[in-house]
PDB file of C-alpha atoms in Angstrom:
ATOM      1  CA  UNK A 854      73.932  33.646  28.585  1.00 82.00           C
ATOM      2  CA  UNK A 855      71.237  35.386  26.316  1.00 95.00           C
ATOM      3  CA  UNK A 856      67.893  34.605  26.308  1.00 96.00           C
ATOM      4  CA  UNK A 857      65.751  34.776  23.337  1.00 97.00           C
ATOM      5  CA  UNK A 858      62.347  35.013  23.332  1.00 97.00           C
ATOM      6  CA  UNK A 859      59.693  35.695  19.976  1.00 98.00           C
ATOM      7  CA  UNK A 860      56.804  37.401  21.032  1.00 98.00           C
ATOM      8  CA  UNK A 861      55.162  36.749  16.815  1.00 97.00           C
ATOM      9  CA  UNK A 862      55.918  36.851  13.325  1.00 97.00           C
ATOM     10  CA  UNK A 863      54.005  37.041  10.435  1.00 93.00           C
ATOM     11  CA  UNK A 864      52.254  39.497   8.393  1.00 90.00           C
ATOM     12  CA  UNK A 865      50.306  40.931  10.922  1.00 92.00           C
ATOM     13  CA  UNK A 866      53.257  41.877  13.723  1.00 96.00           C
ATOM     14  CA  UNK A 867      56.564  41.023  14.142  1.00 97.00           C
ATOM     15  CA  UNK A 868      58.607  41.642  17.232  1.00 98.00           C
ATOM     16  CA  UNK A 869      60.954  39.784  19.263  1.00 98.00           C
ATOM     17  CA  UNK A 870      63.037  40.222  22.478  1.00 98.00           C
ATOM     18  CA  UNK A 871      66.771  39.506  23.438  1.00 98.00           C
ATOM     19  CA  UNK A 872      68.088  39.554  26.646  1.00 96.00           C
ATOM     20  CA  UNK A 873      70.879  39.306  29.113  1.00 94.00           C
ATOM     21  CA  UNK A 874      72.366  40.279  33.024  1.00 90.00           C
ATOM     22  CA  UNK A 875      72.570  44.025  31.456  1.00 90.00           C
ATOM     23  CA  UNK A 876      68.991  44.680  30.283  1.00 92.00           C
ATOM     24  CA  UNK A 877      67.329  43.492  27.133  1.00 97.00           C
ATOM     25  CA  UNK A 878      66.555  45.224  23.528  1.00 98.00           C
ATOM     26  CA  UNK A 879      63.343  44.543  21.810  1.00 98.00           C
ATOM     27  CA  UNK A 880      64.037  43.709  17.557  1.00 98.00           C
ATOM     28  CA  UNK A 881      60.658  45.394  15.702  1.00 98.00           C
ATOM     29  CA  UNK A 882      57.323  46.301  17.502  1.00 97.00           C
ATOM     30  CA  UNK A 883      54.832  45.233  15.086  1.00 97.00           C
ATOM     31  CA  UNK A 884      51.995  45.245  17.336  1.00 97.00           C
ATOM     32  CA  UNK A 885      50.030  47.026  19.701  1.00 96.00           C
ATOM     33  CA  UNK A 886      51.351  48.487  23.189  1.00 95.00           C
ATOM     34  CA  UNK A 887      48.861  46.673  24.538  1.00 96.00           C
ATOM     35  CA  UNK A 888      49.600  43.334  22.522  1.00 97.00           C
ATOM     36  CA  UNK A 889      53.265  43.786  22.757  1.00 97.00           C
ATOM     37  CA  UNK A 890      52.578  43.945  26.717  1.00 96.00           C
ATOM     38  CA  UNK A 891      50.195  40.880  26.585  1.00 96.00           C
ATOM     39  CA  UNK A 892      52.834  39.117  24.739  1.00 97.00           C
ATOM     40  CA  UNK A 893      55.603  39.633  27.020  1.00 97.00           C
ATOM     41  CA  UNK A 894      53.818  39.045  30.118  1.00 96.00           C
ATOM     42  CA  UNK A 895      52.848  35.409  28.496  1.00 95.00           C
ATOM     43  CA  UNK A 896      56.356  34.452  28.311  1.00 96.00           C
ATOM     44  CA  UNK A 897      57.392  36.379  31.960  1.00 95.00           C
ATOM     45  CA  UNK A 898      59.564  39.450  30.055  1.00 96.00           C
ATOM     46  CA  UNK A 899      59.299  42.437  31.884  1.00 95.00           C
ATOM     47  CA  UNK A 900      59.235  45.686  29.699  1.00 95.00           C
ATOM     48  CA  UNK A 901      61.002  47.596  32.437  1.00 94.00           C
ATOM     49  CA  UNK A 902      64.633  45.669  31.654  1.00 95.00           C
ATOM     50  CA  UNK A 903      64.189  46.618  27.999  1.00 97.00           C
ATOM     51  CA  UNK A 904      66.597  49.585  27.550  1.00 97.00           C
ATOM     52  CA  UNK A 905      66.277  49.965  23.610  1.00 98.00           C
ATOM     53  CA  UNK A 906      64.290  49.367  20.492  1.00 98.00           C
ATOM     54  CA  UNK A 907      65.687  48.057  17.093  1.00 98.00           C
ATOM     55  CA  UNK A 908      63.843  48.903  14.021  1.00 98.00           C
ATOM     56  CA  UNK A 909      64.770  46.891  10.675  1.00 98.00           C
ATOM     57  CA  UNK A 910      62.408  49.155   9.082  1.00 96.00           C
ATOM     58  CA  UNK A 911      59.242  50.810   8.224  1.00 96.00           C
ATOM     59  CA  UNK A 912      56.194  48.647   7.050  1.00 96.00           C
ATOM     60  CA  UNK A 913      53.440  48.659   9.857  1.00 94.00           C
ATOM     61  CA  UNK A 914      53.957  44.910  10.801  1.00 95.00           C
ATOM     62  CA  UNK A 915      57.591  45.748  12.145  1.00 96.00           C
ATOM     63  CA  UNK A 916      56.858  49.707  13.421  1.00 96.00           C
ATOM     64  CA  UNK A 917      52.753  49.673  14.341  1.00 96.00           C
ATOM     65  CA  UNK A 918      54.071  49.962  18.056  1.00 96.00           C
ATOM     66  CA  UNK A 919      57.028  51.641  18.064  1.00 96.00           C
ATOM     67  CA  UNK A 920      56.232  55.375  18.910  1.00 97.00           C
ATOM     68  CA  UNK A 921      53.572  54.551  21.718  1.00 97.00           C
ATOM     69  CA  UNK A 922      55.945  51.837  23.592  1.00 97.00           C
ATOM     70  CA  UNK A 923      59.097  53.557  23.364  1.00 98.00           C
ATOM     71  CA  UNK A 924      57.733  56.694  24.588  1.00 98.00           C
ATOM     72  CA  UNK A 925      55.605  54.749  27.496  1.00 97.00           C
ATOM     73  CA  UNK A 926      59.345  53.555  28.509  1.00 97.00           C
ATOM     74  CA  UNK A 927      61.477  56.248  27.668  1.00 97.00           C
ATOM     75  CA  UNK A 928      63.710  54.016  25.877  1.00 98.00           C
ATOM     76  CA  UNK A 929      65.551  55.090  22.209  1.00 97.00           C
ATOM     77  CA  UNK A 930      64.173  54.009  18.934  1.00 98.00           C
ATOM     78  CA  UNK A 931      67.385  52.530  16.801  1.00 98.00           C
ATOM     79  CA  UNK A 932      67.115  53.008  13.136  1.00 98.00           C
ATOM     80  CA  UNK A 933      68.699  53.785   9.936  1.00 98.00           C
ATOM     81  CA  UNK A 934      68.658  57.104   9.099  1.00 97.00           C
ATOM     82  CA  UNK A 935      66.207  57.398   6.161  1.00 97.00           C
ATOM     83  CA  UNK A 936      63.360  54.924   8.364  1.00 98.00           C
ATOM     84  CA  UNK A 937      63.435  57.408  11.219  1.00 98.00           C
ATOM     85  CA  UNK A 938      62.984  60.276   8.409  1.00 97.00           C
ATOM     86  CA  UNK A 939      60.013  58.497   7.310  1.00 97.00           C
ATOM     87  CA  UNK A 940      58.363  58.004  10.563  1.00 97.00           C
ATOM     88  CA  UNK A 941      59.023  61.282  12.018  1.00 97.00           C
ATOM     89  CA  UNK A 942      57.353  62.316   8.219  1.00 96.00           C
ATOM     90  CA  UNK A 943      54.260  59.871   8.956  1.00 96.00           C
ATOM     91  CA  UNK A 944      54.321  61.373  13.089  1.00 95.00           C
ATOM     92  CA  UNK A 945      54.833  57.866  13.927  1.00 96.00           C
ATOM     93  CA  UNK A 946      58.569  58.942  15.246  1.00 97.00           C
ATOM     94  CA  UNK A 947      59.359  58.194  19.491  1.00 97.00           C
ATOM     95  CA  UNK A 948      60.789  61.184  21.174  1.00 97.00           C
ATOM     96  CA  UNK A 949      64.325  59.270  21.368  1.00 97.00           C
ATOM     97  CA  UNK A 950      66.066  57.860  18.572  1.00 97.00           C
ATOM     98  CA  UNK A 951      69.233  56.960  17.874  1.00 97.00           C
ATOM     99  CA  UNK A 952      70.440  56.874  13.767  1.00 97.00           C
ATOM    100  CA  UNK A 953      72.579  54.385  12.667  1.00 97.00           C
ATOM    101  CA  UNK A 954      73.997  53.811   9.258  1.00 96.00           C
ATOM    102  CA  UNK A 955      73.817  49.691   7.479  1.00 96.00           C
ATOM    103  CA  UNK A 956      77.208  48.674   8.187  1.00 95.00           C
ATOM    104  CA  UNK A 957      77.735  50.346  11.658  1.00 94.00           C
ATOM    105  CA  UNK A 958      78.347  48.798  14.774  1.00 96.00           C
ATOM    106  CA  UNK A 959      76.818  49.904  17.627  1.00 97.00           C
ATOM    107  CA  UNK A 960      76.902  48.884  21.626  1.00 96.00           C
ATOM    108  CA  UNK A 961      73.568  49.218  23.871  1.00 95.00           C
ATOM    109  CA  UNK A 962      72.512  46.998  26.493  1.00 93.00           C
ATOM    110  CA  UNK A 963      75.091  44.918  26.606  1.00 93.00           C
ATOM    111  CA  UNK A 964      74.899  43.739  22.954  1.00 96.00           C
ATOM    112  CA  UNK A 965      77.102  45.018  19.643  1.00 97.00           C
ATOM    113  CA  UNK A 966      74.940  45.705  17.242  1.00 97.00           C
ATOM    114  CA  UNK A 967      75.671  44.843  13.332  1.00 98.00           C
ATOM    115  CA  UNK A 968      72.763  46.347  11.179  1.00 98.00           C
ATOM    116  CA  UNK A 969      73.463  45.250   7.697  1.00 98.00           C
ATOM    117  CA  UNK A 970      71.204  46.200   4.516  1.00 97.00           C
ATOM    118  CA  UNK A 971      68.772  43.840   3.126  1.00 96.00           C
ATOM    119  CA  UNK A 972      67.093  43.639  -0.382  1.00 92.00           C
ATOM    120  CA  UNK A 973      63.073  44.519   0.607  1.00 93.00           C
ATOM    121  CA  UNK A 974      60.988  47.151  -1.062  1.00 91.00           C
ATOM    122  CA  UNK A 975      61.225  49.661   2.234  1.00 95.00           C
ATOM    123  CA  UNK A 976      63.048  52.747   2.508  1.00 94.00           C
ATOM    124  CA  UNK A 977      66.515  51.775   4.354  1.00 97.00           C
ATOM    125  CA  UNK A 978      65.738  48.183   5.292  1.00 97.00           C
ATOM    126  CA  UNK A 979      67.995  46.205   7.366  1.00 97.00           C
ATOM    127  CA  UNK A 980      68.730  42.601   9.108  1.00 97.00           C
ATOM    128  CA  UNK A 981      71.126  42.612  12.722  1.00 98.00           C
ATOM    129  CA  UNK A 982      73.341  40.151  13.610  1.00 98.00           C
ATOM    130  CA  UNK A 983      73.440  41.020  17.529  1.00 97.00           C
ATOM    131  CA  UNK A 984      76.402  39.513  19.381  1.00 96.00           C
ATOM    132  CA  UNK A 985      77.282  38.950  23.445  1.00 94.00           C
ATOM    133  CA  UNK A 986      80.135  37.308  23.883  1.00 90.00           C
ATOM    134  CA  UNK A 987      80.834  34.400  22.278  1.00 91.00           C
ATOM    135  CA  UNK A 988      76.784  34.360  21.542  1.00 95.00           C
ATOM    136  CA  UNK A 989      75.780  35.821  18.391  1.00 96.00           C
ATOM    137  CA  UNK A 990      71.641  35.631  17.076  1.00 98.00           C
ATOM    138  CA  UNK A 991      71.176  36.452  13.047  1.00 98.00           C
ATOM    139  CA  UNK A 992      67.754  38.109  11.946  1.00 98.00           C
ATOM    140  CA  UNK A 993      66.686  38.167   8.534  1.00 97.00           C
ATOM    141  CA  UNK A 994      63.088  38.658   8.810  1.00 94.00           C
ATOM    142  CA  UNK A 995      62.192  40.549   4.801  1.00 93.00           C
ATOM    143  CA  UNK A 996      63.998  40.000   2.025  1.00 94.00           C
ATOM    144  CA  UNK A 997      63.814  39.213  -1.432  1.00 90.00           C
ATOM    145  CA  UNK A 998      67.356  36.966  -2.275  1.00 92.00           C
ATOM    146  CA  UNK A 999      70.239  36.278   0.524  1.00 94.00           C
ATOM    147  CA  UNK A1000      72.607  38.102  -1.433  1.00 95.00           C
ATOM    148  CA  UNK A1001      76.869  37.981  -0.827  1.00 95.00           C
ATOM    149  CA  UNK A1002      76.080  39.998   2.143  1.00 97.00           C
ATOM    150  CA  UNK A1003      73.538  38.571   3.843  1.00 96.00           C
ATOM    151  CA  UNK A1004      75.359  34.988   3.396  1.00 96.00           C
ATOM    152  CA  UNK A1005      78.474  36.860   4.818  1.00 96.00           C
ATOM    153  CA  UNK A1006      76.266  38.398   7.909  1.00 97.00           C
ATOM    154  CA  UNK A1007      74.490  35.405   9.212  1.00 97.00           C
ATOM    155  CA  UNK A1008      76.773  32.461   8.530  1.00 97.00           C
ATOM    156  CA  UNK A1009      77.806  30.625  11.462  1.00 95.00           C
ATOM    157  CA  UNK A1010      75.571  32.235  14.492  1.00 97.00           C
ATOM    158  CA  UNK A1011      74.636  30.894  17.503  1.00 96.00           C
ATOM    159  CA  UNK A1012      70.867  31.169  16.733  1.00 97.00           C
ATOM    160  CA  UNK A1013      69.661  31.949  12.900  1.00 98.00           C
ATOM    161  CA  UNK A1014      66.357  33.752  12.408  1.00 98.00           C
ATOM    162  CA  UNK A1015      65.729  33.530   8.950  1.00 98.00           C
ATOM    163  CA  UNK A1016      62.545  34.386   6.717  1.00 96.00           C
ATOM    164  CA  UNK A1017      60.984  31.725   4.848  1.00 96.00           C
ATOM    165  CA  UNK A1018      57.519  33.900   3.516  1.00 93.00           C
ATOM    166  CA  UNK A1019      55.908  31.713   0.821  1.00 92.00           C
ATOM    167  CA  UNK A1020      55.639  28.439  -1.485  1.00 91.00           C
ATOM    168  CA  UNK A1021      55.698  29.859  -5.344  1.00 91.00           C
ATOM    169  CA  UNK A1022      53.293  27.313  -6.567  1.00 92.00           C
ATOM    170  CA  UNK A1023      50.553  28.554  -3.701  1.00 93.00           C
ATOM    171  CA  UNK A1024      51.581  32.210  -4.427  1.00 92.00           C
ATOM    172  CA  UNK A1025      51.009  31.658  -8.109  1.00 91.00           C
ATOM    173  CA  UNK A1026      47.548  29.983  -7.498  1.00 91.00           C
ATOM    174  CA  UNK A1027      46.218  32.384  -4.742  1.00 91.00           C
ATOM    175  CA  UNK A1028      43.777  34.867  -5.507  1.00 88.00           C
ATOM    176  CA  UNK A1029      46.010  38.106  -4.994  1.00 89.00           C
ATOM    177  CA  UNK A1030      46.619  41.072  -7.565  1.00 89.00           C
ATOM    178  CA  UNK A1031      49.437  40.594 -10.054  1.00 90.00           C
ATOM    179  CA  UNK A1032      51.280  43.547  -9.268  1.00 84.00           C
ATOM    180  CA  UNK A1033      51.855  42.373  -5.485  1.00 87.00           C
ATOM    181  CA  UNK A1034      52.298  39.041  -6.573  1.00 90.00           C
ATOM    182  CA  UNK A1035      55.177  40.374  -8.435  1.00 89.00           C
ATOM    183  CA  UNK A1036      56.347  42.529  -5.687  1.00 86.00           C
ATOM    184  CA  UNK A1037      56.458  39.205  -3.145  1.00 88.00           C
ATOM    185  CA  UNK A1038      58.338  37.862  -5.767  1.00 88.00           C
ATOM    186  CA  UNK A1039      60.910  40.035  -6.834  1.00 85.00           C
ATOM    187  CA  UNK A1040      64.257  40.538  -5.432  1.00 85.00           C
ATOM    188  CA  UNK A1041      63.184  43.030  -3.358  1.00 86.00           C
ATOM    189  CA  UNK A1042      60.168  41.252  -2.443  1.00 86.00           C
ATOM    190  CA  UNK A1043      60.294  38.076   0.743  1.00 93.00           C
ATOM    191  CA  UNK A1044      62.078  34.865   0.615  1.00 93.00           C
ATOM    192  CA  UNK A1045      60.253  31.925  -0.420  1.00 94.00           C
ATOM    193  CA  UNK A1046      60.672  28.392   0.985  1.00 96.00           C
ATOM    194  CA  UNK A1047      63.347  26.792  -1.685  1.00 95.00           C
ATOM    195  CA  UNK A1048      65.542  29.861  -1.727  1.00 95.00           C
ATOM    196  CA  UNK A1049      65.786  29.643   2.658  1.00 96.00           C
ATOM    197  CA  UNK A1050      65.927  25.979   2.272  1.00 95.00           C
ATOM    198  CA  UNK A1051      69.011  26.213   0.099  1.00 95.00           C
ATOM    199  CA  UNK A1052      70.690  28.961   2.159  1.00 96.00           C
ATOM    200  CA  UNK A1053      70.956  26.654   4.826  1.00 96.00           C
ATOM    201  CA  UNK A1054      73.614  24.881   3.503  1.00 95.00           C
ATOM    202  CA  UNK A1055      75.934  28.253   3.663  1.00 95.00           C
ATOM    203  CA  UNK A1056      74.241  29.759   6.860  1.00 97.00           C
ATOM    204  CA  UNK A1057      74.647  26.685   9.265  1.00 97.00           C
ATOM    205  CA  UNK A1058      77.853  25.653  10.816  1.00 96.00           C
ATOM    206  CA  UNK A1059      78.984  23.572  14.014  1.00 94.00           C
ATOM    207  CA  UNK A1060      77.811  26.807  16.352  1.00 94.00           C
ATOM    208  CA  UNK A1061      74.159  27.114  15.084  1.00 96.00           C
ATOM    209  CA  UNK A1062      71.953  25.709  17.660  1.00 95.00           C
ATOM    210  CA  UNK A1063      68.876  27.485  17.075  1.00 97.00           C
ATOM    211  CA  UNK A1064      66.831  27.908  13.824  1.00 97.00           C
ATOM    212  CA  UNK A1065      63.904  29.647  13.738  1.00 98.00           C
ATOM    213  CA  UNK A1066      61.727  30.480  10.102  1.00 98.00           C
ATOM    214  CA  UNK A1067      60.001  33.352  10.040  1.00 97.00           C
ATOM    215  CA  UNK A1068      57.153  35.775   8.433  1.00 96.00           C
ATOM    216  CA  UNK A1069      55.425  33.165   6.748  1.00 96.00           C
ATOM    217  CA  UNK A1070      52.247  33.955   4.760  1.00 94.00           C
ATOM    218  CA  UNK A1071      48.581  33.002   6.131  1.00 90.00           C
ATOM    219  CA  UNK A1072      47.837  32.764   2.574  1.00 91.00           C
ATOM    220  CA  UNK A1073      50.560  31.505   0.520  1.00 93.00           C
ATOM    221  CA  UNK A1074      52.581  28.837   2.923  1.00 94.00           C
ATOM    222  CA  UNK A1075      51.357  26.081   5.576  1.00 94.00           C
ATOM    223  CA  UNK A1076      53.726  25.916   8.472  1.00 95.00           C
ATOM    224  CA  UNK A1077      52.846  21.717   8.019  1.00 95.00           C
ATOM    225  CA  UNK A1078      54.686  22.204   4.672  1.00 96.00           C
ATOM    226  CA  UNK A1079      57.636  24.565   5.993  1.00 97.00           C
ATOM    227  CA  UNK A1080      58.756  22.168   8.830  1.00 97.00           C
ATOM    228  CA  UNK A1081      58.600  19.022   6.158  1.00 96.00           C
ATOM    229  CA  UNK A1082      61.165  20.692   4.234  1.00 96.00           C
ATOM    230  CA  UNK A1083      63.006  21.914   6.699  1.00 97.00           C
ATOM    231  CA  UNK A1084      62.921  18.933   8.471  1.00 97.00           C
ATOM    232  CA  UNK A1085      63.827  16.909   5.999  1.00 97.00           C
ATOM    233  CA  UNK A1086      66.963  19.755   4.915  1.00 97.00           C
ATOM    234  CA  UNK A1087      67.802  19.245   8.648  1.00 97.00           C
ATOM    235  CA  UNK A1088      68.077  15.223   8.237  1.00 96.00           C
ATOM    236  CA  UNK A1089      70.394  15.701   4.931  1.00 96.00           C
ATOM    237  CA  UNK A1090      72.761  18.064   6.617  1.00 96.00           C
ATOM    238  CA  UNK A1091      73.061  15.947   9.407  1.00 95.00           C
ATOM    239  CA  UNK A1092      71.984  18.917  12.247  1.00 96.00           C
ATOM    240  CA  UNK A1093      68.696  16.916  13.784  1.00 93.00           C
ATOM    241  CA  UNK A1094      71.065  18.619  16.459  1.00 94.00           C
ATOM    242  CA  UNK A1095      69.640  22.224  16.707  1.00 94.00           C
ATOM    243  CA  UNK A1096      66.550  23.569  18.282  1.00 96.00           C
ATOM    244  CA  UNK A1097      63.974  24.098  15.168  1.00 97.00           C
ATOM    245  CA  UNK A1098      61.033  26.092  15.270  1.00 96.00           C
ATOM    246  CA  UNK A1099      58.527  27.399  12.840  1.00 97.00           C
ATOM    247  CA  UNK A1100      57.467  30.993  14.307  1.00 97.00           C
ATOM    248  CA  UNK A1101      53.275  31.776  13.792  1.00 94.00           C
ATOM    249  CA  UNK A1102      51.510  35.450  14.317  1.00 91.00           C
ATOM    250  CA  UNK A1103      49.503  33.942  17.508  1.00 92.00           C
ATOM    251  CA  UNK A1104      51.862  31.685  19.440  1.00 93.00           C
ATOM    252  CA  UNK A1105      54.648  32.956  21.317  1.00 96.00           C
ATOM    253  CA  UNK A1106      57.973  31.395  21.872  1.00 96.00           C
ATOM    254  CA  UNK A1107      60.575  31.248  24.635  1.00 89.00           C
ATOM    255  CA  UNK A1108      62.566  32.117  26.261  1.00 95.00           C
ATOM    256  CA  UNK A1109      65.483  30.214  24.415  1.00 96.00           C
ATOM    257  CA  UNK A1110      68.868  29.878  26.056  1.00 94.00           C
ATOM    258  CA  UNK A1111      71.777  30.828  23.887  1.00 93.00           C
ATOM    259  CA  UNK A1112      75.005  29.891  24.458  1.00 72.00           C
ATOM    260  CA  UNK A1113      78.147  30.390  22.417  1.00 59.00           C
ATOM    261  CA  UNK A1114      78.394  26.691  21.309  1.00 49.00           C
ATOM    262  CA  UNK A1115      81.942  26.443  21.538  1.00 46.00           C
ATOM    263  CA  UNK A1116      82.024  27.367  25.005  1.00 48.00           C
ATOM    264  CA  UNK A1117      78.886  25.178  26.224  1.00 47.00           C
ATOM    265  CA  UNK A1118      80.451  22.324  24.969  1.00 48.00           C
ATOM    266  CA  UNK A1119      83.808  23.182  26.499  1.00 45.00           C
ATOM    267  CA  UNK A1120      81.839  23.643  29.741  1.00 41.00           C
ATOM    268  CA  UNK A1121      79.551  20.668  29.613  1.00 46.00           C
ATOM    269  CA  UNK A1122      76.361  22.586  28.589  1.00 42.00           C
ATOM    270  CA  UNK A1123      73.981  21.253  26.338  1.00 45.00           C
ATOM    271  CA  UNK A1124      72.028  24.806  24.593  1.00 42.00           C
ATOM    272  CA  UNK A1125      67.812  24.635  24.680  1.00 41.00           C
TER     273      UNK A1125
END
């Protein structure tokens, strides 16, 4: 079993924490050491079974926390090459890191680890599909389209986390500069709600159990209007099924059992 737990997501901190009888790996540190603690002792995680940190890349709300809570456990910072270039650059670097390359499979703690490259206006920016057993979790958390590859990468996982970052018509209407409206949008940019909402139809097979959207805007989506849509996506593609959540910045969330869904059925288990 692997147990999945979100400690926020959203513009202000991302960070999220898998788990299993080995040890667990935290995915992004985009708060505080001391939030990041806060967070986990809310939801019972204890940061002494975390053996590794995964990066997906630079921008503050993924790394704020990454050099003072990897050093504090003496645990390695995972990243692609060119991110852990930049933070050593910015002195925001932990004293152990291990480089990976997108497209190289990796083992630690008890997971394989698939970092794949994303399309997001950061230096080497990548999603994970992270598998354990027959369990396998999908994170997408910033990017602009879900390209060949990403559709290849998190189709048919056991849990799909999947950014949906903003409504176009609120985007459009808000208040921000033009240039960074026409960053968000871009195809290096975030995802907005339609272009998630259609991916589903690829992304989602009979082993998905768990969806969870994340990184949405405070500004330029409404988590009321997110779960409507999705909701209603949900209904149409006949998967009222699966655990659904709508991640915030404040609330955490889990922990989530995963199980392969194959296998829980085989064995009479119904997944969280």
């Amino acid at each position: 079993m692997v147990k999945l737990s979100v400690l926020g997501s959203g513009s202000r901190g991302n960070a999220l924490v898998l788990s299993c009888e080995e040890g667990a790996v935290i995915v992004d540190m985009g708060f505080s050491r001391k939030e990041l603690r806060c967070r986990m002792e809310k939801l019972g995680i204890d940061p002494s079974g975390i053996r590794a940190a995964l990066l997906t890349h630079e921008h503050d709300d993924h790394s704020k926390g990454c050099r003072v809570f990897c050093n504090e456990l003496s645990i390695p910072l995972c990243a692609a090459g060119p991110t852990a270039a930049y933070l050593k650059r910015k002195g925001k670097l932990p004293d152990r890191v291990l480089e990976f390359e997108p497209g190289q499979d990796f083992h630690i703690a008890g997971f394989e680890i698939s970092p794949f490259a994303v399309q997001h206006d950061a230096v080497c920016p990548v999603g994970f599909v992270i598998r354990r057993g027959g369990c396998t979790v999908g994170i997408a958390t910033d990017l602009g389209d879900v390209n060949a590859l990403a559709r290849q990468r998190l189709c048919d996982c056991s849990a799909l986390i999947l950014e949906s970052n903003y409504d176009a018509k609120m985007l459009r209407d808000s208040d921000r500069q033009i240039y960074l409206k026409r960053r968000i949008l871009g195809r290096h940019g975030h995802l907005d709600n339609v272009v998630a909402l259609k991916a589903l139809e690829e992304l989602l097979t009979p082993r998905t159990s768990v969806l969870m959207l994340a990184h949405l805007s405070s500004e330029c989506n409404c988590p009321e209007l997110v779960r409507n849509l999705f909701e209603t996506k949900l209904r149409e593609l006949g998967r009222t099924d699966l655990r659904f959540e709508v991640l915030s910045q404040e609330r955490p969330v889990g922990p989530v059992d995963l199980f392969d869904h194959m296998v829980a059925e085989e064995y009479g288990y119904a997944a969280n």
